[in-house]
CSV table of C-alpha atoms in Angstrom, one decimal:
chain,number,residue,atom,x,y,z
A,1,UNK,CA,46.0,91.1,-10.2
A,2,UNK,CA,46.8,88.6,-7.7
A,3,UNK,CA,44.9,87.2,-5.0
A,4,UNK,CA,44.7,89.2,-1.7
A,5,UNK,CA,45.0,87.7,1.9
A,6,UNK,CA,41.3,88.4,2.6
A,7,UNK,CA,40.2,86.5,-0.8
A,8,UNK,CA,42.5,83.4,0.3
A,9,UNK,CA,40.8,83.2,3.9
A,10,UNK,CA,37.3,83.2,1.9
A,11,UNK,CA,38.3,80.6,-0.3
A,12,UNK,CA,39.9,78.3,2.5
A,13,UNK,CA,36.8,78.6,4.1
A,14,UNK,CA,34.4,78.1,1.2
A,15,UNK,CA,36.8,75.1,0.0
A,16,UNK,CA,36.5,73.3,3.6
A,17,UNK,CA,32.6,73.7,3.6
A,18,UNK,CA,32.5,71.9,0.1
A,19,UNK,CA,34.7,69.1,1.2
A,20,UNK,CA,32.7,68.5,4.4
A,21,UNK,CA,29.8,68.5,2.2
A,22,UNK,CA,30.8,65.8,0.1
A,23,UNK,CA,32.5,63.7,2.6
A,24,UNK,CA,29.2,63.5,4.4
A,25,UNK,CA,28.4,60.9,1.4
A,26,UNK,CA,31.6,59.4,1.1
A,27,UNK,CA,32.7,59.3,4.5
A,28,UNK,CA,36.2,59.4,5.8
A,29,UNK,CA,37.8,60.3,2.5
A,30,UNK,CA,38.0,64.2,3.0
A,31,UNK,CA,41.6,63.9,1.7
A,32,UNK,CA,40.8,62.6,-1.5
A,33,UNK,CA,37.7,64.9,-1.9
A,34,UNK,CA,40.0,67.8,-1.3
A,35,UNK,CA,42.2,66.6,-4.2
A,36,UNK,CA,39.5,66.1,-6.5
A,37,UNK,CA,37.6,69.2,-5.6
A,38,UNK,CA,40.9,71.1,-6.2
A,39,UNK,CA,41.3,69.6,-9.5
A,40,UNK,CA,37.8,70.8,-10.5
A,41,UNK,CA,38.7,74.3,-9.6
A,42,UNK,CA,41.9,74.0,-11.6
A,43,UNK,CA,39.8,73.1,-14.5
A,44,UNK,CA,41.4,69.7,-14.7
A,45,UNK,CA,40.6,65.9,-14.9
A,46,UNK,CA,40.6,63.2,-12.5
A,47,UNK,CA,41.7,59.5,-13.2
A,48,UNK,CA,40.7,57.0,-10.4
A,49,UNK,CA,42.4,53.5,-10.4
A,50,UNK,CA,40.3,51.5,-8.0
A,51,UNK,CA,38.4,48.3,-7.4
A,52,UNK,CA,34.8,48.3,-7.8
A,53,UNK,CA,32.3,49.3,-5.2
A,54,UNK,CA,34.6,51.9,-3.5
A,55,UNK,CA,32.3,55.1,-3.9
A,56,UNK,CA,33.5,56.7,-7.3
A,57,UNK,CA,29.8,57.1,-8.4
A,58,UNK,CA,28.8,58.5,-4.9
A,59,UNK,CA,31.8,60.9,-5.1
A,60,UNK,CA,30.4,62.2,-8.8
A,61,UNK,CA,27.0,62.7,-7.4
A,62,UNK,CA,28.2,64.3,-4.3
A,63,UNK,CA,30.1,66.5,-6.0
A,64,UNK,CA,27.3,67.9,-8.5
A,65,UNK,CA,24.9,68.0,-5.7
A,66,UNK,CA,27.3,70.0,-3.6
A,67,UNK,CA,27.7,72.9,-6.6
A,68,UNK,CA,24.2,72.8,-7.7
A,69,UNK,CA,25.3,71.0,-11.0
A,70,UNK,CA,24.3,67.8,-12.9
A,71,UNK,CA,26.1,64.6,-13.1
A,72,UNK,CA,26.1,61.8,-15.7
A,73,UNK,CA,27.5,58.4,-15.8
A,74,UNK,CA,28.8,56.6,-18.8
A,75,UNK,CA,29.4,52.9,-18.5
A,76,UNK,CA,32.2,52.3,-21.1
A,77,UNK,CA,32.0,48.7,-22.7
A,78,UNK,CA,33.9,47.4,-25.6
A,79,UNK,CA,30.6,48.2,-28.1
A,80,UNK,CA,30.6,51.6,-26.9
A,81,UNK,CA,30.6,54.1,-29.8
A,82,UNK,CA,32.1,57.6,-29.8
A,83,UNK,CA,28.7,59.2,-30.4
A,84,UNK,CA,27.2,57.4,-27.4
A,85,UNK,CA,29.3,59.8,-25.4
A,86,UNK,CA,29.6,62.9,-27.5
A,87,UNK,CA,26.1,63.0,-28.9
A,88,UNK,CA,25.1,62.9,-32.6
A,89,UNK,CA,23.3,64.7,-35.2
A,90,UNK,CA,20.0,64.0,-36.4
A,91,UNK,CA,18.0,64.7,-39.1
A,92,UNK,CA,14.4,66.1,-38.5
A,93,UNK,CA,12.1,65.1,-41.3
A,94,UNK,CA,9.3,67.7,-40.0
A,95,UNK,CA,11.5,70.7,-40.0
A,96,UNK,CA,13.9,69.6,-42.6
A,97,UNK,CA,17.0,70.4,-40.3
A,98,UNK,CA,19.6,68.6,-38.7
A,99,UNK,CA,19.3,68.6,-34.9
A,100,UNK,CA,22.1,68.0,-32.4
A,101,UNK,CA,21.3,65.6,-29.6
A,102,UNK,CA,23.6,66.0,-26.6
A,103,UNK,CA,25.5,63.0,-25.2
A,104,UNK,CA,25.8,62.2,-21.4
A,105,UNK,CA,29.4,64.2,-21.4
A,106,UNK,CA,27.1,67.3,-21.3
A,107,UNK,CA,27.0,67.7,-17.4
A,108,UNK,CA,28.9,69.4,-14.7
A,109,UNK,CA,30.5,66.1,-13.6
A,110,UNK,CA,31.0,63.1,-15.8
A,111,UNK,CA,31.8,59.8,-14.5
A,112,UNK,CA,33.3,57.7,-17.3
A,113,UNK,CA,33.1,54.5,-15.4
A,114,UNK,CA,35.8,51.6,-16.4
A,115,UNK,CA,37.3,53.7,-19.1
A,116,UNK,CA,39.9,51.2,-20.1
A,117,UNK,CA,37.0,48.7,-21.1
A,118,UNK,CA,36.1,50.6,-24.3
A,119,UNK,CA,37.7,50.7,-27.4
A,120,UNK,CA,40.8,53.4,-28.1
A,121,UNK,CA,38.3,54.7,-30.5
A,122,UNK,CA,35.8,55.6,-28.1
A,123,UNK,CA,38.5,56.6,-25.5
A,124,UNK,CA,39.8,59.4,-27.6
A,125,UNK,CA,36.3,60.4,-28.1
A,126,UNK,CA,37.2,62.5,-24.7
A,127,UNK,CA,40.1,63.9,-25.8
A,128,UNK,CA,38.9,67.3,-27.2
A,129,UNK,CA,36.2,68.0,-24.7
A,130,UNK,CA,38.9,67.1,-21.8
A,131,UNK,CA,41.1,69.8,-23.3
A,132,UNK,CA,38.7,72.2,-24.7
A,133,UNK,CA,35.4,71.8,-22.7
A,134,UNK,CA,33.8,71.5,-26.0
A,135,UNK,CA,32.5,68.8,-28.5
A,136,UNK,CA,32.6,69.3,-32.3
A,137,UNK,CA,30.1,67.3,-34.0
A,138,UNK,CA,29.8,67.5,-38.0
A,139,UNK,CA,31.7,70.6,-37.9
A,140,UNK,CA,29.9,72.5,-35.2
A,141,UNK,CA,31.4,73.2,-31.8
A,142,UNK,CA,29.3,72.7,-28.8
A,143,UNK,CA,30.5,74.2,-25.4
A,144,UNK,CA,30.0,72.1,-22.4
A,145,UNK,CA,30.0,74.8,-19.9
A,146,UNK,CA,31.6,75.4,-16.7
A,147,UNK,CA,32.2,73.8,-14.4
A,148,UNK,CA,33.2,70.6,-16.0
A,149,UNK,CA,35.1,67.7,-14.5
A,150,UNK,CA,35.4,64.4,-16.1
A,151,UNK,CA,36.1,61.7,-13.3
A,152,UNK,CA,37.4,58.6,-15.2
A,153,UNK,CA,37.8,55.1,-13.5
A,154,UNK,CA,39.9,52.3,-14.9
A,155,UNK,CA,40.2,48.9,-13.4
A,156,UNK,CA,43.9,47.5,-12.8
A,157,UNK,CA,45.3,46.5,-16.4
A,158,UNK,CA,45.9,43.1,-15.3
A,159,UNK,CA,42.0,42.3,-15.2
A,160,UNK,CA,40.7,40.8,-18.6
A,161,UNK,CA,39.1,42.8,-21.1
A,162,UNK,CA,40.8,45.9,-20.6
A,163,UNK,CA,42.5,48.4,-23.0
A,164,UNK,CA,45.4,50.4,-21.6
A,165,UNK,CA,45.2,54.1,-22.0
A,166,UNK,CA,47.7,55.6,-24.3
A,167,UNK,CA,50.3,58.1,-22.9
A,168,UNK,CA,48.9,60.9,-24.6
A,169,UNK,CA,45.5,60.5,-22.9
A,170,UNK,CA,46.9,59.9,-19.5
A,171,UNK,CA,48.7,63.3,-20.0
A,172,UNK,CA,45.3,65.0,-20.4
A,173,UNK,CA,44.3,63.8,-17.0
A,174,UNK,CA,45.4,66.4,-14.0
A,175,UNK,CA,45.8,63.8,-11.5
A,176,UNK,CA,45.7,60.0,-11.0
A,177,UNK,CA,44.4,58.9,-7.6
A,178,UNK,CA,42.8,56.1,-5.6
A,179,UNK,CA,39.7,56.3,-3.2
A,180,UNK,CA,40.7,53.0,-1.8
A,181,UNK,CA,38.6,50.8,0.9
A,182,UNK,CA,37.2,52.7,4.2
A,183,UNK,CA,38.6,52.2,7.6
A,184,UNK,CA,36.8,49.4,9.6
A,185,UNK,CA,35.0,52.1,11.7
A,186,UNK,CA,33.8,54.0,8.6
A,187,UNK,CA,32.8,50.6,6.9
A,188,UNK,CA,30.5,50.2,10.2
A,189,UNK,CA,28.9,53.6,9.9
A,190,UNK,CA,28.2,52.9,5.9
A,191,UNK,CA,26.6,49.6,6.7
A,192,UNK,CA,24.3,51.3,9.3
A,193,UNK,CA,23.0,53.7,6.8
A,194,UNK,CA,22.8,51.1,4.0
A,195,UNK,CA,19.1,51.3,3.9
A,196,UNK,CA,19.9,55.0,2.1
A,197,UNK,CA,20.7,53.8,-1.5
A,198,UNK,CA,21.6,57.4,-2.7
A,199,UNK,CA,23.6,59.3,0.2
A,200,UNK,CA,24.1,62.2,-2.1
A,201,UNK,CA,20.4,63.0,-2.6
A,202,UNK,CA,20.1,64.3,1.1
A,203,UNK,CA,23.2,66.8,0.6
A,204,UNK,CA,22.5,70.5,0.5
A,205,UNK,CA,24.1,72.6,-2.5
A,206,UNK,CA,26.9,74.8,-0.7
A,207,UNK,CA,27.6,77.0,-3.8
A,208,UNK,CA,26.3,77.5,-7.4
A,209,UNK,CA,28.1,76.5,-10.5
A,210,UNK,CA,28.7,80.1,-11.5
A,211,UNK,CA,30.3,80.6,-8.2
A,212,UNK,CA,32.8,77.4,-8.7
A,213,UNK,CA,33.6,79.1,-11.7
A,214,UNK,CA,34.3,82.4,-10.0
A,215,UNK,CA,36.5,80.4,-7.6
A,216,UNK,CA,38.3,78.7,-10.6
A,217,UNK,CA,39.2,82.1,-11.9
A,218,UNK,CA,40.1,83.6,-8.4
A,219,UNK,CA,42.5,80.7,-7.8
A,220,UNK,CA,44.3,81.3,-11.2
A,221,UNK,CA,45.6,84.7,-9.6
A,222,UNK,CA,47.4,83.0,-6.7
A,223,UNK,CA,51.0,84.3,-7.0
A,224,UNK,CA,53.8,82.1,-7.7
A,225,UNK,CA,57.5,83.3,-7.6
A,226,UNK,CA,59.8,82.8,-10.5
A,227,UNK,CA,61.8,80.8,-8.1
A,228,UNK,CA,59.2,78.2,-7.7
A,229,UNK,CA,58.6,78.2,-11.4
A,230,UNK,CA,62.4,77.4,-12.0
A,231,UNK,CA,61.7,74.7,-9.2
A,232,UNK,CA,59.1,72.9,-11.0
A,233,UNK,CA,61.1,73.1,-14.4
A,234,UNK,CA,64.2,71.6,-12.8
A,235,UNK,CA,62.0,68.8,-11.7
A,236,UNK,CA,60.4,68.0,-14.8
A,237,UNK,CA,63.6,68.2,-16.6
A,238,UNK,CA,65.3,65.8,-14.1
A,239,UNK,CA,62.4,63.0,-14.4
A,240,UNK,CA,63.4,63.1,-17.9
A,241,UNK,CA,67.2,62.4,-17.5
A,242,UNK,CA,66.4,59.8,-14.8
A,243,UNK,CA,68.1,56.6,-15.6
A,244,UNK,CA,65.0,54.4,-14.8
A,245,UNK,CA,62.4,56.6,-17.0
A,246,UNK,CA,62.0,56.3,-20.7
A,247,UNK,CA,59.5,59.2,-20.7
A,248,UNK,CA,59.7,62.0,-18.4
A,249,UNK,CA,57.0,64.8,-17.3
A,250,UNK,CA,55.9,67.0,-20.2
A,251,UNK,CA,55.5,70.6,-20.5
A,252,UNK,CA,51.9,69.6,-20.0
A,253,UNK,CA,52.5,68.2,-16.7
A,254,UNK,CA,54.5,70.9,-15.6
A,255,UNK,CA,51.7,73.5,-16.1
A,256,UNK,CA,49.2,70.9,-14.6
A,257,UNK,CA,51.0,71.0,-11.3
A,258,UNK,CA,51.4,75.1,-11.1
A,259,UNK,CA,47.5,75.2,-12.0
A,260,UNK,CA,46.8,72.7,-9.2
A,261,UNK,CA,49.2,74.2,-6.9
A,262,UNK,CA,47.3,77.6,-7.0
A,263,UNK,CA,44.4,76.1,-6.1
A,264,UNK,CA,46.0,74.1,-3.4
A,265,UNK,CA,47.7,77.3,-1.9
A,266,UNK,CA,44.4,79.0,-1.8
A,267,UNK,CA,42.7,76.2,0.1
A,268,UNK,CA,45.5,76.2,2.6
A,269,UNK,CA,44.5,80.3,3.3
A,270,UNK,CA,47.5,81.6,1.1
A,271,UNK,CA,47.7,83.8,-1.6
A,272,UNK,CA,51.0,82.5,-2.7
A,273,UNK,CA,52.5,79.1,-3.6
A,274,UNK,CA,55.3,77.6,-1.8
A,275,UNK,CA,57.7,74.7,-2.7
A,276,UNK,CA,55.9,72.4,-0.2
A,277,UNK,CA,52.8,72.6,-2.4
A,278,UNK,CA,54.6,71.2,-5.5
A,279,UNK,CA,56.0,68.6,-3.5
A,280,UNK,CA,52.6,67.5,-1.7
A,281,UNK,CA,51.3,67.4,-5.3
A,282,UNK,CA,54.1,65.5,-7.4
A,283,UNK,CA,53.0,62.1,-7.0
A,284,UNK,CA,49.2,62.6,-7.9
A,285,UNK,CA,49.8,64.9,-10.7
A,286,UNK,CA,53.1,63.5,-12.3
A,287,UNK,CA,53.3,59.6,-11.3
A,288,UNK,CA,50.8,58.5,-14.1
A,289,UNK,CA,52.6,60.8,-16.6
A,290,UNK,CA,56.1,58.7,-16.4
A,291,UNK,CA,56.8,55.5,-18.7
A,292,UNK,CA,59.3,53.6,-17.0
A,293,UNK,CA,62.1,51.4,-18.6
A,294,UNK,CA,61.0,47.8,-18.8
A,295,UNK,CA,64.3,46.6,-16.9
A,296,UNK,CA,63.3,49.1,-14.2
A,297,UNK,CA,60.0,48.1,-14.1
A,298,UNK,CA,61.3,44.1,-13.9
A,299,UNK,CA,63.2,45.1,-10.7
A,300,UNK,CA,60.2,46.8,-9.1
A,301,UNK,CA,61.0,50.4,-9.5
A,302,UNK,CA,57.9,52.6,-9.8
A,303,UNK,CA,57.2,56.0,-11.0
A,304,UNK,CA,56.6,57.1,-7.3
A,305,UNK,CA,60.2,55.9,-6.9
A,306,UNK,CA,61.4,57.9,-9.5
A,307,UNK,CA,59.7,61.0,-8.2
A,308,UNK,CA,60.8,60.6,-4.7
A,309,UNK,CA,64.4,60.4,-6.0
A,310,UNK,CA,63.8,63.4,-8.1
A,311,UNK,CA,62.5,65.5,-5.0
A,312,UNK,CA,65.4,64.5,-3.1
A,313,UNK,CA,67.9,65.4,-6.0
A,314,UNK,CA,66.7,68.9,-6.8
A,315,UNK,CA,67.0,71.5,-4.1
A,316,UNK,CA,63.9,73.4,-3.1
A,317,UNK,CA,64.1,77.0,-3.3
A,318,UNK,CA,63.8,79.4,-0.2
A,319,UNK,CA,61.2,81.9,-1.5
A,320,UNK,CA,60.4,85.1,-0.2
A,321,UNK,CA,56.9,84.6,0.6
A,322,UNK,CA,57.4,81.5,2.3
A,323,UNK,CA,59.9,83.1,4.6
């Protein structure tokens, strides 16, 4: 079963209302909001590399309020333990049984703030739940439910007291992006409403969490022609053979862009994916997955440069749906 044109039109309208609602709290960042919302509907996770004070917490709270979900913020520090994230089993002396106490990761939207300030052991506590949407403690699995979105933030690596995320963990994030500072006009609007310390509190929910799960299931039925899948495979393969990349796009990365492209196409009102969807999403989905050759980095070559070069090198197909 594939998405119908009527369903695509409904999806586009609902997606637009969700973005507009969240942007009421974030102000002027509808493009980033749309990208993060698409990642949630693709059942992936988001890595934000930003300076402090750019609205990351507001984004998480506004998303949760919009979908009638819950949100938790975890401040990652060097002394944070894995059990502080996932939860812990405690022995109840009255009932003589072990009881699981859920950690803050059990929420619809989890903001892992400054994830690169925690030790690698604590960072890895998120790996299972990000991949499988469940936490295993003392051999017992605990589901976190749907929707489930981790928004992890990290400071630039050059700042003191940070631990670089390993490539295996970076590959778990569907997209990496940045909110950035607002424009001068938007900053004025934010300052005018500075008395409201929690702008997301006034947001009205647009849909329920169960409806978000239904939207995610519906987006998964968007049609992708074999020619587009071949295009993605060729792009990924070309990144692996690029002269400036030590590590190219993995198979997980290729799967990720197809999943996100389905949501992106539906958000544009289409029930099929076109090559332009892949091009539009290639930077946020793939740039953080590339490992550059040190000599190439030294002369200023970036992952974004490699991806742009690969897009120019590989010819996009002319799909029947696009024509």
